Amino acid sequence: MSTVSQSGSRPEELPDTEEPPDTPARPTADAAGDRHRLTALQGLAALSLDAMASVAYGPESIVLVLAAAGAYGLGFTLPVTLAIAALLAVLVASYRQVIAAFPNGGGSYAVAKAHLGHRTALVAAASLILDYVLNVAVSVTAGVAALTSAFPALYGDRLWVCLAVLVLITAINLRGIVDSAKAFLLPTAVFIAAILAMVVVGLFRDAPASTVTADGHASVLAHNATGVGALLLLKAFASGCSALTGVEAVANAVPSFRAPARKRAQRTEVALGALLGVMLIGLSLLIGRFHLQPVEGVTVLAQLADASFGHNWAFYVVQFATMVLLALAANTSFGGLPVLMSLLARDNYLPHVFGLKADRQVHRHGVLALAAVAAALLVFSGGDVNTLVPLFAIGVFVGFTLCQVGMVRHWYGVRSRGWRAKAALNGFGAVLTGVSAVIVTGTKFADGAWLIALALPLLVLAFEAVHRAYGRIGERLGLGRVPEGPHAAHSLVVVPVSHLSLLTSEALNAAVSLGDEVIAVTVTHDDPEDRPAADALRRDWELWNPGVDLLELPSRTRSVGRPIADYVRTLTAHRSATRITVLIPEAEPAHLWQRLLQNQRGAVVAHAVRRHTDAAICRLRFRLEAAGREG
């Protein structure tokens, strides 16, 4: 039987102005659900992979830009990194407050929705969605690129390797975010330990242990450059800010943490920022200490590992850990995007199916949708990371900026202790992230950033179209209004039959129980091949005499559903005070493969009645397995 689930309208929830303690978890269903939520350490593994892996390409992005100014330009690597670290501190402090004020998750979307209006909130949500999807594609392709560099024979099959990695990560996340966190905890710990060990060992060396520069690897250093302009420094800053992608992931996924969720999420955010900042600054110190210059075909991280450890097993540990973490950095998106999509679904901007949770606290439909779009991007790019990188990190700066501006308005609204300093901090961050967004978009526009500029408004329009559709549905269903009380009406049940069987008997038993009046109908065709079956049904019905009339509906075509729908529509027109139900009996096979043996007549009739009439439809399932056991 078809059912309609209704959700009443809810008043808009205002964010908390302080940091109230979390409600203690109930020792029943909530406690059981907590087993499938994250601790702070697990949250670091599940939600920080994107940010942690960015140390593999963030410092390199700075070096490649500053190399245009020669060795003198490379001397600004540390100052630019310190500026990025300062911005990182601002963002961590801001998102710590976002977590406290918006414990239901959503990050930039939740802040913008509360303080900047729904359309601005949709821009923030669209930017986050694009960044999350691109993060999956870029992380997987970057990790596979590291793999194919070590094993060149796999290069021709890199797309299939990318898709295999994506399937693996998706399968793990369908098991639940806690399972994914446990699976990724060891690779995250190995990577962090390897990078920190490399920094410590490198700082105690007076000279590089070895170098990876070899024949065929040409330096891309501009030897003739003499000065560093402000525009170049800004471009280096914007490029290096790619290391900040993923900082917002914890704030987007606060509901995924165990109680007290706010405190655990805040600790995770601070730990993420501290580790990321230490690694970025440490790598920049090594770049200056070893007078590193970019070498074509060799990553900056590989050069630093070679200079610190030498070309030995430790070097390969760093490379392997980097490769694994880059591939697994996609998990950040699987932790944050489904939660964001569930919030959008709750606000009627996405189909409500994205708000559903499986038993293991998994937004399964969001996980599958993310995997499907990421797979399409992988196929589009052919598994080539360079095709996707120009599109990356643009959306996240839009989200950063809107979140910072929204938090400024938040502090002006609550005016709690120290609100001026907090508002100034967020305002400064908004300026920095806004400038970075403009620079990143401008410098990458011709390389494909125009796709993001086009996709953002299209996503917003799609959100609003879904919202309008739900508004029309709600108006039609009378949501938010008290309906009239239930009242009895004369009921008529129409039962389509094609032959006489136990299924027919069960259907009539149910129909007699449901309705005041029951009519059985059968469709007959003017075809010599069908006449014997029609005559047999008519004869058997008279012999059986169930007390229900059998009405024959002649059809000039081979259609089964349309004649029944036309008859029901005629009944509705002549008996408007009667409530009409079409009860369709269907056999439920014992095994899935046996469905191939069915003629799908019930589905055809249901579709026709649903499309052409307003009658209620009841599909009666008769389980063949149960019938066999009873016999």
XYZ file of C-alpha atoms in Angstrom:
631
model
C 0.000 0.000 0.000
C 1.340 3.373 -0.871
C 2.024 5.633 2.050
C 2.959 9.292 2.360
C 5.359 10.402 5.072
C 4.925 13.982 6.208
C 7.270 16.141 8.190
C 5.741 19.122 9.850
C 7.236 22.549 9.423
C 9.826 23.408 12.007
C 10.763 26.865 13.245
C 14.195 27.971 12.128
C 16.818 26.989 14.676
C 19.040 29.797 15.885
C 22.678 29.074 16.672
C 23.862 28.946 20.228
C 25.546 32.100 21.461
C 27.752 30.381 23.999
C 29.204 26.884 24.321
C 26.595 24.992 26.386
C 27.452 21.511 27.519
C 26.305 18.680 25.320
C 23.255 16.734 26.397
C 24.402 13.486 28.021
C 23.892 10.473 25.826
C 20.905 8.344 26.758
C 22.018 4.896 27.869
C 19.745 3.154 25.332
C 19.498 3.870 21.613
C 21.837 6.873 21.780
C 24.501 4.863 23.585
C 24.249 2.134 20.973
C 24.506 4.728 18.207
C 27.613 6.221 19.842
C 29.495 3.027 19.015
C 29.240 4.069 15.392
C 30.432 7.639 16.043
C 33.934 9.088 16.267
C 36.298 9.771 19.117
C 38.651 12.747 18.758
C 41.506 10.498 17.604
C 39.298 8.655 15.131
C 37.976 11.991 13.904
C 41.532 13.082 13.183
C 42.030 9.978 11.041
C 38.657 10.128 9.301
C 38.374 13.873 8.664
C 41.922 15.257 8.475
C 43.377 13.186 5.646
C 42.648 15.900 3.080
C 44.428 18.554 5.138
C 47.316 16.283 6.147
C 47.945 15.096 2.606
C 48.089 18.697 1.393
C 51.607 19.022 2.840
C 52.656 16.894 -0.140
C 51.670 19.602 -2.629
C 51.199 22.818 -0.606
C 54.903 23.711 -0.109
C 55.639 22.553 -3.640
C 53.025 24.978 -4.993
C 54.799 27.834 -3.202
C 58.231 26.792 -4.477
C 57.071 26.472 -8.081
C 55.646 30.011 -8.054
C 58.609 31.644 -6.286
C 61.051 29.845 -8.603
C 60.069 32.387 -11.258
C 62.101 34.933 -9.244
C 65.155 32.699 -8.952
C 67.058 31.808 -5.801
C 66.173 35.180 -4.284
C 62.483 34.388 -4.700
C 62.854 30.997 -3.031
C 64.093 32.807 0.049
C 60.509 33.962 0.603
C 59.235 30.394 1.007
C 59.295 30.574 4.804
C 57.623 34.034 5.069
C 54.849 32.933 2.709
C 54.410 29.714 4.686
C 54.263 31.653 7.951
C 51.506 33.817 6.455
C 49.619 30.670 5.473
C 50.164 29.238 8.957
C 48.773 32.456 10.436
C 45.714 32.128 8.209
C 45.464 28.494 9.302
C 45.426 29.601 12.944
C 42.682 32.106 12.157
C 40.636 29.440 10.394
C 41.086 26.894 13.191
C 40.035 29.452 15.814
C 37.059 30.438 13.685
C 35.903 26.898 12.998
C 36.300 26.054 16.674
C 33.690 28.740 17.343
C 31.582 27.471 14.430
C 31.551 24.013 16.025
C 30.341 25.495 19.314
C 27.667 27.672 17.718
C 26.454 25.159 15.124
C 26.711 21.664 16.643
C 24.454 20.144 13.987
C 27.246 20.442 11.442
C 27.131 22.136 8.086
C 30.050 24.520 8.643
C 29.928 27.382 6.157
C 26.412 26.459 5.073
C 25.030 26.589 8.613
C 26.745 29.922 9.370
C 25.642 31.533 6.111
C 22.094 30.249 6.535
C 21.798 31.832 9.982
C 23.440 35.180 9.224
C 23.713 35.823 5.471
C 20.428 34.584 4.025
C 19.368 31.391 2.326
C 20.764 32.197 -1.134
C 24.217 32.973 0.251
C 23.992 29.781 2.287
C 23.287 27.861 -0.902
C 26.386 29.393 -2.513
C 28.415 28.193 0.478
C 26.863 24.733 0.245
C 27.485 24.530 -3.498
C 31.117 25.559 -3.062
C 31.616 22.917 -0.370
C 29.982 20.226 -2.493
C 32.195 21.039 -5.482
C 35.302 21.047 -3.320
C 34.398 17.759 -1.657
C 33.774 16.048 -5.002
C 36.972 17.430 -6.526
C 38.911 16.422 -3.431
C 37.942 12.793 -3.987
C 38.972 12.867 -7.635
C 42.217 14.802 -7.046
C 43.263 12.724 -4.038
C 42.682 9.416 -5.803
C 44.457 10.495 -8.992
C 47.374 11.988 -7.028
C 47.812 8.814 -5.013
C 47.650 6.655 -8.121
C 50.132 8.998 -9.837
C 52.596 8.299 -7.026
C 51.946 4.578 -7.477
C 52.503 4.652 -11.238
C 55.704 6.636 -10.704
C 57.026 3.731 -8.659
C 55.545 1.103 -11.009
C 55.507 2.561 -14.553
C 53.886 -0.583 -15.977
C 50.599 0.493 -14.362
C 50.545 3.879 -16.102
C 48.417 2.693 -19.017
C 45.818 1.293 -16.610
C 45.806 4.250 -14.231
C 42.094 4.973 -14.798
C 41.128 1.443 -13.754
C 43.428 1.689 -10.738
C 41.761 4.993 -9.785
C 38.308 3.447 -10.044
C 39.403 0.427 -8.000
C 40.724 2.700 -5.225
C 37.471 4.683 -5.303
C 35.404 1.497 -5.004
C 37.516 0.377 -2.031
C 37.120 3.687 -0.180
C 33.385 3.756 -0.922
C 32.928 0.213 0.382
C 34.759 1.054 3.613
C 32.616 4.156 4.158
C 29.414 2.217 3.551
C 30.445 0.173 6.576
C 30.346 3.343 8.667
C 32.584 6.295 9.440
C 34.019 4.584 12.528
C 35.172 1.612 10.466
C 36.763 3.966 7.936
C 38.483 5.874 10.751
C 39.902 2.647 12.194
C 41.114 1.557 8.760
C 42.828 4.894 8.082
C 44.269 5.494 11.560
C 47.521 3.608 10.911
C 48.338 5.249 7.528
C 47.662 8.676 9.038
C 49.925 7.994 12.026
C 52.721 6.637 9.807
C 52.557 9.680 7.519
C 52.595 12.214 10.363
C 55.445 10.395 12.114
C 57.444 10.161 8.874
C 57.061 13.867 8.069
C 57.893 15.006 11.605
C 60.906 12.663 11.752
C 62.087 14.004 8.409
C 61.834 17.589 9.683
C 63.693 16.832 12.929
C 66.475 14.862 11.222
C 66.810 17.473 8.502
C 67.142 20.353 10.943
C 70.132 18.632 12.574
C 71.944 18.194 9.266
C 74.423 20.770 8.064
C 74.201 19.539 4.484
C 71.888 17.253 2.481
C 72.512 13.545 2.969
C 72.000 13.094 -0.778
C 70.087 14.626 -3.656
C 67.705 13.127 -6.189
C 68.728 15.432 -9.029
C 69.739 13.245 -11.920
C 70.288 13.385 -15.630
C 67.084 14.240 -17.402
C 65.684 16.157 -14.428
C 66.113 19.763 -15.414
C 65.910 22.530 -12.870
C 63.038 24.921 -13.459
C 64.704 27.712 -11.488
C 64.750 31.107 -13.174
C 68.428 32.087 -12.893
C 68.022 35.521 -14.446
C 65.324 36.819 -12.129
C 66.345 39.690 -9.893
C 63.319 40.723 -7.866
C 60.169 39.546 -6.169
C 57.002 41.544 -6.780
C 53.965 41.779 -4.559
C 51.846 40.040 -7.194
C 54.219 37.069 -7.241
C 54.089 36.812 -3.463
C 50.294 36.944 -3.548
C 50.223 34.249 -6.201
C 52.577 32.090 -4.119
C 50.386 32.672 -1.081
C 47.254 31.708 -3.019
C 48.888 28.595 -4.451
C 50.181 27.536 -1.057
C 46.718 27.958 0.405
C 45.824 24.701 -1.311
C 47.308 23.231 1.879
C 44.299 24.608 3.769
C 41.726 22.460 1.996
C 40.050 20.171 4.475
C 40.287 22.491 7.486
C 36.502 22.910 7.413
C 35.741 19.181 7.319
C 35.518 18.744 11.101
C 32.976 21.558 11.476
C 30.872 20.022 8.716
C 30.692 16.637 10.449
C 30.133 17.454 14.136
C 27.156 15.033 14.404
C 29.532 12.189 13.489
C 31.355 12.542 16.850
C 30.507 10.815 20.106
C 29.068 12.828 22.953
C 30.151 15.350 23.994
C 30.326 16.025 20.251
C 31.255 19.719 20.502
C 34.297 19.165 22.686
C 35.542 16.179 20.693
C 35.152 18.043 17.418
C 36.908 21.122 18.814
C 39.836 19.040 20.049
C 40.067 17.382 16.646
C 40.048 20.768 14.887
C 42.832 22.131 17.097
C 44.927 18.970 16.686
C 44.491 19.128 12.916
C 45.580 22.775 12.799
C 48.567 22.235 15.092
C 49.901 19.212 13.196
C 49.342 20.803 9.803
C 50.979 24.075 10.848
C 54.022 22.334 12.348
C 54.521 20.198 9.245
C 54.159 23.128 6.826
C 56.592 25.345 8.740
C 59.013 22.465 9.258
C 59.086 21.615 5.551
C 59.614 25.275 4.660
C 62.554 25.459 7.072
C 64.095 22.439 5.348
C 63.550 24.001 1.915
C 65.547 27.032 3.026
C 68.149 25.010 4.927
C 68.956 22.772 1.956
C 68.571 25.620 -0.594
C 66.098 23.473 -2.444
C 65.104 24.299 -5.993
C 62.346 22.657 -8.037
C 63.425 19.770 -10.239
C 61.256 18.563 -13.071
C 59.888 15.077 -12.452
C 60.783 15.015 -8.741
C 58.452 16.267 -6.023
C 59.675 18.703 -3.400
C 58.719 16.229 -0.674
C 60.843 13.539 -2.325
C 63.824 15.912 -2.455
C 63.395 16.771 1.223
C 63.165 13.097 2.215
C 66.296 12.335 0.222
C 68.150 15.285 1.752
C 67.143 14.380 5.315
C 67.362 10.590 5.313
C 69.409 9.768 2.263
C 68.248 7.382 -0.449
C 67.469 4.473 1.886
C 64.502 2.682 3.426
C 63.366 5.811 5.297
C 63.086 7.642 1.970
C 60.781 4.927 0.643
C 58.696 4.968 3.826
C 58.004 8.672 3.279
C 57.131 8.097 -0.376
C 54.897 5.120 0.315
C 53.133 6.846 3.223
C 52.556 9.903 1.030
C 51.163 7.769 -1.773
C 48.756 5.958 0.554
C 47.614 9.093 2.349
C 46.988 10.967 -0.909
C 44.792 8.143 -2.108
C 42.960 7.946 1.206
C 42.567 11.723 1.582
C 39.339 11.260 -0.324
C 37.887 9.896 2.918
C 37.547 13.444 4.249
C 34.868 14.078 1.648
C 33.049 10.875 2.536
C 32.962 12.024 6.163
C 31.791 15.593 5.532
C 29.708 15.733 2.356
C 26.979 13.208 3.323
C 26.350 15.182 6.538
C 26.115 18.438 4.566
C 23.751 16.813 2.070
C 21.568 15.574 4.928
C 21.269 19.162 6.219
C 20.329 20.388 2.747
C 17.761 17.603 2.505
C 16.353 18.583 5.909
C 15.927 22.131 4.586
C 14.230 20.803 1.419
C 17.076 21.785 -0.915
C 17.962 18.184 -1.804
C 15.787 15.069 -2.075
C 14.860 13.778 1.368
C 16.474 10.436 0.626
C 19.851 12.077 1.381
C 18.711 12.665 4.956
C 18.173 8.974 5.671
C 20.652 7.050 7.826
C 21.487 3.372 7.743
C 21.871 1.277 10.897
C 25.571 2.130 11.180
C 24.953 5.904 11.201
C 25.824 6.108 7.489
C 24.160 8.514 5.059
C 24.350 5.785 2.443
C 22.743 7.718 -0.390
C 25.143 10.635 0.091
C 28.131 8.273 0.038
C 26.941 6.606 -3.171
C 26.136 9.927 -4.856
C 29.602 11.277 -4.027
C 31.235 8.121 -5.371
C 29.211 8.267 -8.595
C 30.092 11.905 -9.371
C 33.751 11.355 -8.456
C 33.850 8.311 -10.753
C 32.461 10.441 -13.582
C 35.236 13.004 -12.988
C 37.860 10.258 -13.028
C 36.553 8.974 -16.347
C 36.374 12.526 -17.726
C 39.988 13.224 -16.757
C 41.254 9.797 -17.755
C 42.818 9.474 -14.308
C 45.137 12.433 -14.993
C 45.675 14.574 -11.904
C 46.876 17.594 -13.908
C 43.470 17.844 -15.580
C 41.725 18.182 -12.216
C 44.154 20.295 -10.170
C 43.203 23.648 -11.805
C 39.632 23.112 -10.584
C 40.651 22.294 -7.028
C 40.539 24.511 -3.931
C 38.488 27.316 -5.516
C 35.213 26.369 -3.890
C 36.738 25.964 -0.451
C 37.933 29.599 -0.384
C 34.419 30.763 -1.220
C 33.169 28.733 1.734
C 35.945 30.060 3.989
C 35.073 33.661 3.137
C 31.324 33.290 3.613
C 31.868 31.491 6.911
C 34.156 34.242 8.212
C 31.747 37.011 7.168
C 28.872 35.125 8.758
C 30.782 34.739 12.023
C 31.485 38.497 12.061
C 27.739 39.101 11.919
C 27.296 36.414 14.554
C 29.549 38.252 17.011
C 27.846 41.562 16.283
C 24.547 39.895 17.079
C 25.452 38.157 20.342
C 27.936 40.763 21.676
C 29.283 38.340 24.273
C 32.506 38.871 26.232
C 35.420 39.606 23.898
C 33.169 39.830 20.838
C 35.122 42.716 19.289
C 38.382 40.760 19.218
C 36.621 37.703 17.831
C 34.843 39.749 15.172
C 38.123 41.420 14.215
C 39.791 38.023 13.915
C 37.035 36.712 11.658
C 37.007 39.924 9.644
C 40.747 39.682 9.051
C 40.302 36.073 8.006
C 37.491 37.029 5.631
C 39.755 39.556 3.905
C 42.590 37.031 3.555
C 40.411 34.204 2.265
C 38.472 36.550 -0.012
C 41.668 37.866 -1.604
C 42.939 34.310 -1.956
C 39.701 33.247 -3.641
C 39.993 36.062 -6.180
C 43.655 35.335 -6.901
C 43.185 31.572 -7.206
C 40.186 31.972 -9.497
C 41.896 34.583 -11.646
C 45.147 32.676 -12.082
C 43.403 29.367 -12.839
C 40.418 30.652 -14.828
C 41.767 29.769 -18.262
C 42.950 26.371 -16.995
C 39.446 25.222 -16.142
C 38.354 27.338 -13.182
C 35.586 28.702 -15.413
C 33.863 25.341 -14.943
C 33.616 26.010 -11.209
C 32.366 29.548 -11.850
C 29.661 28.028 -14.058
C 28.825 25.076 -11.810
C 28.303 27.178 -8.658
C 25.240 29.130 -9.891
C 23.848 26.032 -11.611
C 23.977 24.116 -8.325
C 22.273 26.997 -6.510
C 19.517 27.046 -9.147
C 19.097 23.286 -8.741
C 18.780 23.655 -4.953
C 16.097 26.312 -5.353
C 14.218 24.219 -7.917
C 14.089 21.306 -5.459
C 12.968 23.686 -2.701
C 10.135 25.062 -4.853
C 9.038 21.534 -5.731
C 8.871 20.571 -2.053
C 6.980 23.799 -1.377
C 4.331 22.866 -3.931
C 4.100 19.351 -2.493
C 3.752 20.749 1.029
C 1.023 23.140 -0.102
C -0.844 20.319 -1.802
C -0.560 18.123 1.316
C -1.511 20.969 3.643
C 1.676 20.781 5.690
C 1.646 23.207 8.606
C -2.166 23.313 8.729
C -4.470 21.265 10.956
C -6.496 18.977 8.669
C -10.126 18.007 9.072
C -10.885 15.083 11.324
C -11.244 11.617 9.794
C -14.702 10.616 8.613
C -16.147 7.429 7.192
C -17.067 7.212 3.503
C -18.509 4.487 1.314
C -15.608 2.472 -0.062
C -15.278 0.450 -3.232
C -12.403 -1.955 -3.894
C -11.546 -2.918 -7.477
C -9.572 -6.181 -7.842
C -7.928 -6.941 -11.227
C -7.760 -10.695 -11.946
C -6.459 -12.707 -14.887
C -7.091 -16.269 -13.691
C -8.551 -18.167 -10.768
C -6.054 -19.232 -8.099
C -5.221 -19.072 -4.403
C -3.836 -15.587 -5.090
C -7.273 -14.511 -6.363
C -8.946 -15.901 -3.242
C -6.524 -14.076 -0.910
C -7.062 -10.837 -2.832
C -10.855 -11.051 -2.535
C -10.596 -11.880 1.189
C -8.524 -8.729 1.701
C -10.840 -6.654 -0.493
C -13.971 -7.742 1.381
C -12.253 -6.746 4.643
C -11.243 -3.334 3.286
C -14.300 -2.169 1.355
C -18.066 -1.920 1.582
C -18.293 -3.001 -2.048
C -15.974 -5.189 -4.135
C -15.774 -5.565 -7.908
C -13.433 -7.963 -9.706
C -12.369 -6.911 -13.202
C -10.582 -8.726 -15.993
C -9.334 -7.364 -19.311
C -10.380 -9.309 -22.419
C -8.905 -8.973 -25.896
C -10.600 -9.573 -29.241
C -8.070 -12.201 -30.178
C -8.814 -15.876 -30.964
C -5.778 -16.912 -28.914
C -7.143 -15.248 -25.777
C -10.771 -16.389 -26.026
C -10.264 -19.867 -24.472
C -8.621 -18.358 -21.377
C -11.379 -15.739 -21.037
C -14.120 -18.371 -21.417
C -12.393 -20.613 -18.847
C -12.163 -17.762 -16.311
C -15.837 -16.891 -16.833
C -16.895 -20.544 -16.391
C -14.690 -21.128 -13.320
C -15.918 -17.903 -11.704
C -19.545 -18.969 -12.035
C -18.750 -22.373 -10.542
C -16.738 -20.836 -7.680
C -19.370 -18.148 -6.994
C -17.354 -16.048 -4.460
C -20.156 -13.525 -4.015
C -18.236 -10.890 -5.990
C -19.196 -9.884 -9.526
C -16.621 -10.335 -12.297
C -16.698 -7.479 -14.801
C -15.086 -7.950 -18.211
C -13.321 -4.898 -19.685
C -12.877 -5.342 -23.457
C -9.696 -3.900 -24.970
C -9.014 -3.422 -28.666
C -5.278 -3.210 -28.002
C -2.960 -5.454 -26.033
C -2.935 -2.975 -23.144
C -3.795 -4.319 -19.697
C -3.345 -1.280 -17.465
C -5.125 1.410 -19.486
C -8.578 -0.295 -19.648
C -8.552 -0.734 -15.867
C -7.452 2.884 -15.371
C -10.227 4.118 -17.702
C -12.821 2.090 -15.791
C -11.614 3.435 -12.431
C -11.681 6.988 -13.792
C -15.282 6.459 -14.930
C -16.219 5.178 -11.475
C -14.600 8.218 -9.867
C -16.529 10.596 -12.118
C -19.921 8.997 -11.389
C -19.355 8.183 -7.713
C -17.429 11.159 -6.342
C -18.511 10.456 -2.743
C -17.091 6.927 -2.859
C -13.524 6.195 -1.847
C -12.073 3.892 -4.511
C -9.115 1.560 -3.958
C -7.477 -0.667 -6.552
C -6.110 -3.820 -4.892
C -3.501 -5.527 -7.075
C -2.563 -9.087 -6.038
C 1.028 -10.117 -6.777
C 3.006 -13.273 -6.083
C 6.262 -12.764 -4.151
C 8.763 -15.418 -5.332
C 10.946 -17.299 -2.890
C 14.174 -16.400 -4.705
C 15.303 -13.184 -6.336
C 16.089 -14.803 -9.691
C 12.515 -16.090 -9.934
C 11.296 -12.531 -10.480
C 12.539 -12.935 -14.038
C 9.759 -15.516 -14.498
C 6.987 -13.017 -13.699
C 5.098 -11.008 -16.330
C 5.087 -7.771 -14.264
C 1.345 -7.368 -14.946
C 0.800 -5.912 -11.464
C 3.418 -3.208 -11.962
C 1.886 -2.273 -15.339
C -1.596 -1.943 -13.843
C -0.304 0.055 -10.853
C 1.554 2.466 -13.144
C -1.508 3.064 -15.326
C -3.855 3.615 -12.377
C -1.372 5.917 -10.631
C -0.830 7.985 -13.774
C -4.428 8.378 -14.942
C -6.522 8.325 -11.746
C -6.593 9.567 -8.156
C -7.568 6.179 -6.743
C -5.591 4.644 -3.901
C -3.424 1.666 -4.847
C -2.851 -1.359 -2.631
C -0.372 -3.986 -3.859
C -1.032 -7.248 -2.005
C 2.077 -9.444 -1.780
C 1.477 -13.210 -1.554
C 4.677 -14.947 -0.438
C 5.171 -18.204 -2.323
C 7.812 -19.395 0.166
C 5.375 -19.136 3.060
C 2.731 -20.943 1.025
C 5.171 -23.788 0.367
C 5.972 -24.211 4.050
C 2.312 -24.246 4.976
C 1.656 -26.953 2.398
